[in-house]
mmCIF file of C-alpha atoms in Angstrom:
data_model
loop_
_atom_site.group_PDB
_atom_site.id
_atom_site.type_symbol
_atom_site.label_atom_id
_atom_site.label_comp_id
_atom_site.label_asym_id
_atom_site.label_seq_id
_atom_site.Cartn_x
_atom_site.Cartn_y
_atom_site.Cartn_z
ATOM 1 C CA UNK A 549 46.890 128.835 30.972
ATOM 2 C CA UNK A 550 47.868 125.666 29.572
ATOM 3 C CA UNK A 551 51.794 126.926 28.694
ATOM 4 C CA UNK A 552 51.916 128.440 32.212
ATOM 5 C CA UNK A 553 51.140 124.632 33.797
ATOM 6 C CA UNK A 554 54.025 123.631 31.679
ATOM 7 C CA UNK A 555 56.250 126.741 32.735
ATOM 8 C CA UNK A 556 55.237 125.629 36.430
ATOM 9 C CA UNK A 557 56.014 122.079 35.897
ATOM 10 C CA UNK A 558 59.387 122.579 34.518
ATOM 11 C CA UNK A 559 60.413 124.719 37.336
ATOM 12 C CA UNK A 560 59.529 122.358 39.348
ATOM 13 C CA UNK A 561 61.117 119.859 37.783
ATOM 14 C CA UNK A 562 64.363 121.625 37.339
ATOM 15 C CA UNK A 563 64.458 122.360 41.492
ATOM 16 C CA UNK A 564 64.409 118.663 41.595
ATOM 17 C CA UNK A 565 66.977 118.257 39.933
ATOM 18 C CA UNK A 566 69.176 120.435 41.124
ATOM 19 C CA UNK A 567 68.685 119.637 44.662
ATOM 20 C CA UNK A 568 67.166 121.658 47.798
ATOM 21 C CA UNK A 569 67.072 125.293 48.878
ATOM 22 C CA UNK A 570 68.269 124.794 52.213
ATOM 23 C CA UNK A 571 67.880 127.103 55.385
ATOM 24 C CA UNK A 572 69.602 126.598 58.363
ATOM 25 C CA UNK A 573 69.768 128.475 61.624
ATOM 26 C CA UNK A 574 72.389 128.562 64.575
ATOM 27 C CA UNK A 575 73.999 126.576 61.420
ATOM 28 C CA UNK A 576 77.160 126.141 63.399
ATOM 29 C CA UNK A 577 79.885 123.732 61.689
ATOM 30 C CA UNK A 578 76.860 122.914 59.234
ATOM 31 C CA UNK A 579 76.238 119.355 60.707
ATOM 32 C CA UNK A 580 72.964 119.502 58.435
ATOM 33 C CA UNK A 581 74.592 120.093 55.194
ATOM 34 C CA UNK A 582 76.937 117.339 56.087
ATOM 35 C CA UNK A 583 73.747 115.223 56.665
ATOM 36 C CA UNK A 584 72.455 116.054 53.419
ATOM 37 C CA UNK A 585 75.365 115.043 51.595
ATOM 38 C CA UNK A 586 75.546 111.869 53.675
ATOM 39 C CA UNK A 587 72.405 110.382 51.991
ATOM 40 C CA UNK A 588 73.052 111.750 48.901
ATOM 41 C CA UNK A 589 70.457 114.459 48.539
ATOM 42 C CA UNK A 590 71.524 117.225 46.209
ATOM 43 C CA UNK A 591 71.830 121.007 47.363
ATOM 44 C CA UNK A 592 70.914 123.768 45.143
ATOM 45 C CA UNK A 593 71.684 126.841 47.927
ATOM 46 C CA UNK A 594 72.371 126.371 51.461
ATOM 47 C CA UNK A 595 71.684 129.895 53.423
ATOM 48 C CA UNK A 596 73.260 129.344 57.043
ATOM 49 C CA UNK A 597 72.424 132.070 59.755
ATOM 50 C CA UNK A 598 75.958 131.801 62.209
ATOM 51 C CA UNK A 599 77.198 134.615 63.827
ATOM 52 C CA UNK A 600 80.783 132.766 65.528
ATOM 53 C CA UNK A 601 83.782 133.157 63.166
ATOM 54 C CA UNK A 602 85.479 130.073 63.619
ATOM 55 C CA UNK A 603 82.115 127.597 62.818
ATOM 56 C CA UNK A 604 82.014 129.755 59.946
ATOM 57 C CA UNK A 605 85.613 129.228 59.132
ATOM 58 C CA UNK A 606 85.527 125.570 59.388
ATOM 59 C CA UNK A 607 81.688 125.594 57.516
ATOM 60 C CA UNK A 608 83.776 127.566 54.094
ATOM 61 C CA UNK A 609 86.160 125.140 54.353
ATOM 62 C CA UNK A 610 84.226 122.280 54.140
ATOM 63 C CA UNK A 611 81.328 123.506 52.331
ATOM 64 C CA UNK A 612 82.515 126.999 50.155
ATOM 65 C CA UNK A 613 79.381 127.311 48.161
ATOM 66 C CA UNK A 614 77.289 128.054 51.568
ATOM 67 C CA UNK A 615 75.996 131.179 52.032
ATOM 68 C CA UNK A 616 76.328 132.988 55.099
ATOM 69 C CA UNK A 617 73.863 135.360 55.954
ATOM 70 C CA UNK A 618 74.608 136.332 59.629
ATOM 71 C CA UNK A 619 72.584 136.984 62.278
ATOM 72 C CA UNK A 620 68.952 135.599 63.118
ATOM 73 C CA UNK A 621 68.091 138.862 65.079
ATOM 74 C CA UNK A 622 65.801 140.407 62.417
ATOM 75 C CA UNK A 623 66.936 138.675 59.653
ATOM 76 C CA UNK A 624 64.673 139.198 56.845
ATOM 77 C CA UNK A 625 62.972 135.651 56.394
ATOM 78 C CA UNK A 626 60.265 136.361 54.145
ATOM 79 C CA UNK A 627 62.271 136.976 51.239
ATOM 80 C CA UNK A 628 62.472 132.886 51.306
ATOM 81 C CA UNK A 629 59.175 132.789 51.159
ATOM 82 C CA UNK A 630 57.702 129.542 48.930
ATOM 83 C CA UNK A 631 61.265 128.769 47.610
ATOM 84 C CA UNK A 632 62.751 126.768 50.514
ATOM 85 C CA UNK A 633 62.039 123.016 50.613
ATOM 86 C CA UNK A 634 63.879 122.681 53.982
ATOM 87 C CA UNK A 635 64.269 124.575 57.445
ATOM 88 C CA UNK A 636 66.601 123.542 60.395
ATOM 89 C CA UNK A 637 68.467 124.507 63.056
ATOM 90 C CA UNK A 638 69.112 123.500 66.852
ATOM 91 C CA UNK A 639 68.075 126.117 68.857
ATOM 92 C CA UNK A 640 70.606 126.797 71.646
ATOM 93 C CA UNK A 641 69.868 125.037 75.179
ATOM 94 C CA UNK A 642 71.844 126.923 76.919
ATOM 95 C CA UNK A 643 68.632 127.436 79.420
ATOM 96 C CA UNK A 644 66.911 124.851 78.926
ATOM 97 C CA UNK A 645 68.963 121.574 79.566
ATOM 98 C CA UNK A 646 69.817 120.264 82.482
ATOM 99 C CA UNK A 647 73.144 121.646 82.735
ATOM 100 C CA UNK A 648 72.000 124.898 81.994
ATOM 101 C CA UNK A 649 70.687 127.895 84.242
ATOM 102 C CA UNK A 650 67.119 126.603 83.701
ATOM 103 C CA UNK A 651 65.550 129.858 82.665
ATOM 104 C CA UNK A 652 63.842 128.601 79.658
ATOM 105 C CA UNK A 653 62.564 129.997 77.010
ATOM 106 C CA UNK A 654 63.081 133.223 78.524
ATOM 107 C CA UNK A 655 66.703 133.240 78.898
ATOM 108 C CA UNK A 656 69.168 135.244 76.564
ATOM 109 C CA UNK A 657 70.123 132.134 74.195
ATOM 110 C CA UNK A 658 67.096 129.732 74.746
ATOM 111 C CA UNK A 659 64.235 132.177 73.976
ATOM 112 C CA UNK A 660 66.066 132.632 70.241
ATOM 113 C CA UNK A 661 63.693 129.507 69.309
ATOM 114 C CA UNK A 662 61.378 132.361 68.782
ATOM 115 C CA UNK A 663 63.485 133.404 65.453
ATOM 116 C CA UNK A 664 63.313 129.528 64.266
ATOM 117 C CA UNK A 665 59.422 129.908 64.916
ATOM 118 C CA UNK A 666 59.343 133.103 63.281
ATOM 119 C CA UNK A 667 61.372 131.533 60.271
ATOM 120 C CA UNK A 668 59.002 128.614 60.333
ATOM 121 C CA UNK A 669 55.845 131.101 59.597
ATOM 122 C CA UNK A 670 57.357 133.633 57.587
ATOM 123 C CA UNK A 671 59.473 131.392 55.245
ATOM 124 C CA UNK A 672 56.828 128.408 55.004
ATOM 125 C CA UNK A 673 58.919 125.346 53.895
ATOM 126 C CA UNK A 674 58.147 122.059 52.641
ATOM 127 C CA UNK A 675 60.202 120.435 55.254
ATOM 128 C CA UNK A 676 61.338 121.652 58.250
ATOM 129 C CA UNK A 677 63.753 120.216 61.386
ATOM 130 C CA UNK A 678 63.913 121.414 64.817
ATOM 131 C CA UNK A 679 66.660 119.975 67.432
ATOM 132 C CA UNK A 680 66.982 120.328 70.980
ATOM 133 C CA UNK A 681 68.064 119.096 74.343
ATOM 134 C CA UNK A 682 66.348 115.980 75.735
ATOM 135 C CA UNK A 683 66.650 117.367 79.622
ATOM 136 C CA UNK A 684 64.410 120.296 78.984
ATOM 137 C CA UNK A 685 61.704 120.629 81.364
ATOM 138 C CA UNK A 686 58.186 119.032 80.115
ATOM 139 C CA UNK A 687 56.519 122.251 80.785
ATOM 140 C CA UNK A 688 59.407 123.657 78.168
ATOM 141 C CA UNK A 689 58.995 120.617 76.166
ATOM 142 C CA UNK A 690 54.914 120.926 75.541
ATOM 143 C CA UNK A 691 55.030 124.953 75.321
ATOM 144 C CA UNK A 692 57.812 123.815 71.661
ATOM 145 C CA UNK A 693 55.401 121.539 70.617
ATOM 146 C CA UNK A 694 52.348 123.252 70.687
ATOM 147 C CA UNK A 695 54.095 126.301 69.152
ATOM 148 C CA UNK A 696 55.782 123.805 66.205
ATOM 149 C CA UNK A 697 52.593 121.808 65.936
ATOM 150 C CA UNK A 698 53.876 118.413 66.621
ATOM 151 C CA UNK A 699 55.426 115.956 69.088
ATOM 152 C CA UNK A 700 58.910 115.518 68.641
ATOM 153 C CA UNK A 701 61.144 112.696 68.605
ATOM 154 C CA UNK A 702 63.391 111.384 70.869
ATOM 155 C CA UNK A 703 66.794 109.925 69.580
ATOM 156 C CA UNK A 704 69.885 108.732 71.195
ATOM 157 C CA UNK A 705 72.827 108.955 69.790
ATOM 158 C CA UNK A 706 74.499 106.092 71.154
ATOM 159 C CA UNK A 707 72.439 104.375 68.754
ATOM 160 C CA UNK A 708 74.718 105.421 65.735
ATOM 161 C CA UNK A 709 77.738 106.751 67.618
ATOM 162 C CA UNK A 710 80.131 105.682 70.226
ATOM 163 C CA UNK A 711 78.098 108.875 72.014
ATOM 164 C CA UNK A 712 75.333 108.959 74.736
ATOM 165 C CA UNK A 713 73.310 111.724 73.495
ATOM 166 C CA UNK A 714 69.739 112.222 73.833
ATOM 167 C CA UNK A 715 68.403 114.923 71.938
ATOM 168 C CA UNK A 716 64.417 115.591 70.940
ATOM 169 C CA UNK A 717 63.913 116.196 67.148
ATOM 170 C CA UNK A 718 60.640 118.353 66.380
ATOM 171 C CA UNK A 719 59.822 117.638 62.152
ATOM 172 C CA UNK A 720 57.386 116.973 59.772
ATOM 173 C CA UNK A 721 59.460 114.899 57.414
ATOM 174 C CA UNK A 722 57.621 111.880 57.334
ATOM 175 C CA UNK A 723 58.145 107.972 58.570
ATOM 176 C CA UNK A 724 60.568 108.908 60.924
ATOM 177 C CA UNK A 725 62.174 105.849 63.199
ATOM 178 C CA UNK A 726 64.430 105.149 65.771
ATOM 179 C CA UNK A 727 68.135 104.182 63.797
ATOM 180 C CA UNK A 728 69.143 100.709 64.062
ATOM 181 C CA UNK A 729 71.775 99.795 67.010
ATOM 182 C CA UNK A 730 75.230 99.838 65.486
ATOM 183 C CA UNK A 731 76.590 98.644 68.747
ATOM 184 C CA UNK A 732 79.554 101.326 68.898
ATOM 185 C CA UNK A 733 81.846 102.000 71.833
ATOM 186 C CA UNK A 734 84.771 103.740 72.428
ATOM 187 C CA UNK A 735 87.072 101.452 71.443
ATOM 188 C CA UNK A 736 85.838 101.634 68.217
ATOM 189 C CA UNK A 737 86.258 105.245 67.653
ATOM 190 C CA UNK A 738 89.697 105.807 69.397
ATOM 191 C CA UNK A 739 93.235 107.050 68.074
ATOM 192 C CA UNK A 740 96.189 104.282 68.389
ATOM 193 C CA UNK A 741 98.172 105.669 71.591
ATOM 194 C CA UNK A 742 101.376 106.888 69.617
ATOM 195 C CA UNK A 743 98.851 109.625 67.758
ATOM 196 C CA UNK A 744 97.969 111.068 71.488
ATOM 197 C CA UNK A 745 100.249 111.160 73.930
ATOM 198 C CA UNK A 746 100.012 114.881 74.355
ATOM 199 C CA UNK A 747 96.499 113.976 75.391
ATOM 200 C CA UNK A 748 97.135 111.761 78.316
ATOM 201 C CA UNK A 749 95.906 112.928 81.538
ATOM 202 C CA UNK A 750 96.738 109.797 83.941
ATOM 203 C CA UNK A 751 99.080 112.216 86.027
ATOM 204 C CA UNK A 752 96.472 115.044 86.519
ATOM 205 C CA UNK A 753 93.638 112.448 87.356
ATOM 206 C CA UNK A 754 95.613 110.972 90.159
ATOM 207 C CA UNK A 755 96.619 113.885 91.401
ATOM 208 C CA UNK A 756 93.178 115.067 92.565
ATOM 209 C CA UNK A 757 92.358 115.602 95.815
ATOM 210 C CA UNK A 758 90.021 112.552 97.525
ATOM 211 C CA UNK A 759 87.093 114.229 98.898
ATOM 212 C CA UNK A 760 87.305 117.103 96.547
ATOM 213 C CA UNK A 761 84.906 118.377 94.134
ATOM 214 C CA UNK A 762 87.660 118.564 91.481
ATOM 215 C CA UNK A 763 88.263 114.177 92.085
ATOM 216 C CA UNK A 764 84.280 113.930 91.842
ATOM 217 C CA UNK A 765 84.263 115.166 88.721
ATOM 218 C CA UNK A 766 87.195 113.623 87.361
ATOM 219 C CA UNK A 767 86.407 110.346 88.196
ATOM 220 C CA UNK A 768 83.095 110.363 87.996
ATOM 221 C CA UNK A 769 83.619 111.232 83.912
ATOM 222 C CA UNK A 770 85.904 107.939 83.150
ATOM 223 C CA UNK A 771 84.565 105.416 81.171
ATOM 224 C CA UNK A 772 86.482 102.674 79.948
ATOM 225 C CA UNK A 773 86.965 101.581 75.888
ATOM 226 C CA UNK A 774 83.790 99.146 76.371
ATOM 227 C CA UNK A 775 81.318 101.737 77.228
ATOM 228 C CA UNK A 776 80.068 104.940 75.434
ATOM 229 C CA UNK A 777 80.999 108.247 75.868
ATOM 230 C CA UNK A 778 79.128 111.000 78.135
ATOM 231 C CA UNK A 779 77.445 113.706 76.156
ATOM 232 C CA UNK A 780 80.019 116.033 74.103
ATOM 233 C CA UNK A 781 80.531 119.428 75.735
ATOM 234 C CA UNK A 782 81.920 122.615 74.765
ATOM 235 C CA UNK A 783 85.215 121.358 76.821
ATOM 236 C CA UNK A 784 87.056 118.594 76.963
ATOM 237 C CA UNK A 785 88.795 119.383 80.220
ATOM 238 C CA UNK A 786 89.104 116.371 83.009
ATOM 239 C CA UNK A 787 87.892 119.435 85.787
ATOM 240 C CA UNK A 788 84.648 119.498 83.853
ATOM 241 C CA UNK A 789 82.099 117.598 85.012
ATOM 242 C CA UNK A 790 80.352 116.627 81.670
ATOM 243 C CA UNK A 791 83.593 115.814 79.683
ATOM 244 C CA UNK A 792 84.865 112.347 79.291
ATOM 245 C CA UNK A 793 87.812 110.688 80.427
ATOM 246 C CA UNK A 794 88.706 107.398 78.788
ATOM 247 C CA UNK A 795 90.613 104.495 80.399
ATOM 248 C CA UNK A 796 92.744 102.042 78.971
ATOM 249 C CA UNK A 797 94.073 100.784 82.295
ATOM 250 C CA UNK A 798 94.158 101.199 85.733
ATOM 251 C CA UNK A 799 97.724 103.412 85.302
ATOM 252 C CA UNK A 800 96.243 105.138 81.715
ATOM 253 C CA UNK A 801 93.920 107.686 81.118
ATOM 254 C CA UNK A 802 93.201 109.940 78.049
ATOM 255 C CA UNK A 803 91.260 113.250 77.636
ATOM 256 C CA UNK A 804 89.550 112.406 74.055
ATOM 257 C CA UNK A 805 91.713 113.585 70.506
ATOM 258 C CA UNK A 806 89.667 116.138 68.669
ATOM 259 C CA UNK A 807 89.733 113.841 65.948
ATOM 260 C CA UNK A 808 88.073 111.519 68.486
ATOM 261 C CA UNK A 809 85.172 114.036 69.313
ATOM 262 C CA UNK A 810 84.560 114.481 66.080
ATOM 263 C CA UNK A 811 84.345 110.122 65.678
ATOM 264 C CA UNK A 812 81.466 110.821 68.075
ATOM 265 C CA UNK A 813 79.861 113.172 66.475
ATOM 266 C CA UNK A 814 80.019 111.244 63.017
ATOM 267 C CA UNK A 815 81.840 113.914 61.315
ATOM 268 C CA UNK A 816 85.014 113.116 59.361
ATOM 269 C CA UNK A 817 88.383 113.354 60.453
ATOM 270 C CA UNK A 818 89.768 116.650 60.738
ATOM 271 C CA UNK A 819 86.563 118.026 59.419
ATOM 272 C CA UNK A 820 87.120 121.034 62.273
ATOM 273 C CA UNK A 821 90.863 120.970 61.877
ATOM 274 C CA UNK A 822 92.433 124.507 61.415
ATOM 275 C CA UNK A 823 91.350 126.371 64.040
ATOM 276 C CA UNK A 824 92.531 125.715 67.863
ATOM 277 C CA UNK A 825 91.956 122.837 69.913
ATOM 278 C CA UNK A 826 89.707 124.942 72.367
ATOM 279 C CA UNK A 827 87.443 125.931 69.627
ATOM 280 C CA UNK A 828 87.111 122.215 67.949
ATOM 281 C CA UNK A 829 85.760 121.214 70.981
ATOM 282 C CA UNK A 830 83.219 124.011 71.689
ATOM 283 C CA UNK A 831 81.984 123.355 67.922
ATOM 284 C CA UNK A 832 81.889 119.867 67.712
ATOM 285 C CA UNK A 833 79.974 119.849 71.609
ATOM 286 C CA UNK A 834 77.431 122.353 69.663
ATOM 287 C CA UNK A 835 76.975 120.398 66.683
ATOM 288 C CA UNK A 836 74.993 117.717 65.515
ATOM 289 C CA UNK A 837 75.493 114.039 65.198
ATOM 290 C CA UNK A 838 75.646 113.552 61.454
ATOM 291 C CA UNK A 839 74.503 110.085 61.136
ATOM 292 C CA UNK A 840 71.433 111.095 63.419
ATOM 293 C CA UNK A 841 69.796 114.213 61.092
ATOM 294 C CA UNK A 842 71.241 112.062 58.334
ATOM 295 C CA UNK A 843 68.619 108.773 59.394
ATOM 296 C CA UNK A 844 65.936 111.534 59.211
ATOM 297 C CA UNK A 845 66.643 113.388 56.299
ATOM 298 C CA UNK A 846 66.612 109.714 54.116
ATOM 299 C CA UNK A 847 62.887 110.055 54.925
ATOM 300 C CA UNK A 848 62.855 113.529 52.304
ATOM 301 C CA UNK A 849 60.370 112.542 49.600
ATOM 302 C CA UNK A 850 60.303 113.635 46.341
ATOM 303 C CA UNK A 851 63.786 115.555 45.827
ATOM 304 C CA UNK A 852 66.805 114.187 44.766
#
């Protein structure tokens, strides 16, 4: 008995140092493994669940050692039962924010939470991380909480990031606070104007219709270098209504640089470079902000 206390200690101790088992779900660009790195918390094995080719692509390149495992639909979770010391993964919101078609947790992409919950019980982690959309309903809100068993936490983005972003973090990592203000705007994350003239949208702004659906949305998503960004979406187009458009001057208007989205998000430069414009911007609108899940994960006791 007494040798086996020493065989368990060891293992333990050699998990330590060799950093966390990692699962993630809907792991996307792997924002989280980014996050881990970030604060200098060692990964043994990082298992991300992604189904879309390109986040995977850009994940390999980044991070080669991850391993993919596919689909969530009836993935085989208990196999990681008692040897993962951390679960995450942003549910998709497709239904439940705002923007969405409000269905909720029943709705094709929204109602996937259930595999994350599933995970949760079957896999049993130390730690475990749960993101989602701030403009959820609060009957959607209390029905995640009571299944996770805990209130989540609300953080902003803008706090970190040049980004408005509110997004509701459900965890059991311990301590966690709201980040410290970095006071960061546009103009702190923006490309000199040489790098981007491809990008410059002045002509198509001004050319919208007054009284037009098409010029509410355009102008009503300018923001100028001293203020923040609106939320990242999928699309950086000036006809959507959720992208941002950012002015210089009265007569100079830019759609943001993918480099630039990925300034908001926290992420390095060209950290979703070879793949095509269209799909940087639908992964880095899905991701994470690093320097957000990073602030939490510094809170990860007893692993380094």
């Amino acid at each position: 008995m007494f040798f086996n206390k020493i065989k368990s200690w060891l293992g333990k101790f050699k998990n330590k140092k060799n950093g966390l088992v990692v699962v993630s779900l809907f792991d996307g660009i792997s924002c989280g493994q980014l996050a881990l790195k970030r604060v200098n918390i060692n990964v043994q094995k990082y298992y991300a669940f992604e189904i879309d080719k390109y986040a995977i692509q850009i994940t390999q390149k980044n991070f080669p050692n991850t391993i993919q495992m596919g689909s969530v639909i009836n993935a085989d979770f208990k196999q990681f039962k008692g040897k993962v010391d951390l679960l995450i993964g942003g549910s998709p919101c497709q239904n439940l924010s705002i923007a969405g078609n409000r269905k909720g947790l029943k709705g094709n992409e929204s109602k996937l939470f259930f595999e994350y919950l599933r995970a949760l019980k079957e896999i049993k982690p130390k730690y475990f991380l749960l993101e989602n959309n701030a403009s959820m309903s609060k009957e959607n809100q209390d029905i995640i909480s009571q299944y996770m068993g805990c209130e989540p936490i609300l953080i902003n983005s803008a706090l970190v990031s040049a980004q408005t972003r509110k997004r509701l973090y459900w965890t059991n990592i311990p301590n966690v606070q709201q980040p410290k203000d970095l006071n960061i705007y546009l103009k702190d994350i923006v490309q000199p104007i040489k790098e981007k003239e491809s990008f410059n949208c002045t002509d198509r702004l001004k050319a919208k219709e007054i009284g037009t659906l098409s010029h509410k949305k355009g102008w009503g998503s300018v923001r100028t270098l001293n203020q923040k960004s609106h939320t990242l979406t999928c699309s950086q187009s000036i006809s959507n209504s959720g992208a941002t458009t950012i002015k210089y001057n009265d007569n100079l208007y830019f759609i943001p640089t993918p480099i630039e989205c990925e300034r908001l998000q926290t992420l390095p430069d060209n950290y979703t470079s070879g793949v095509s414009k269209t799909q940087q911007y639908k992964m880095i609108g899905n991701g994470w902000t690093v320097e957000v899940i990073a602030h939490i994960f510094k809170n990860i006791r007893g692993v380094a």
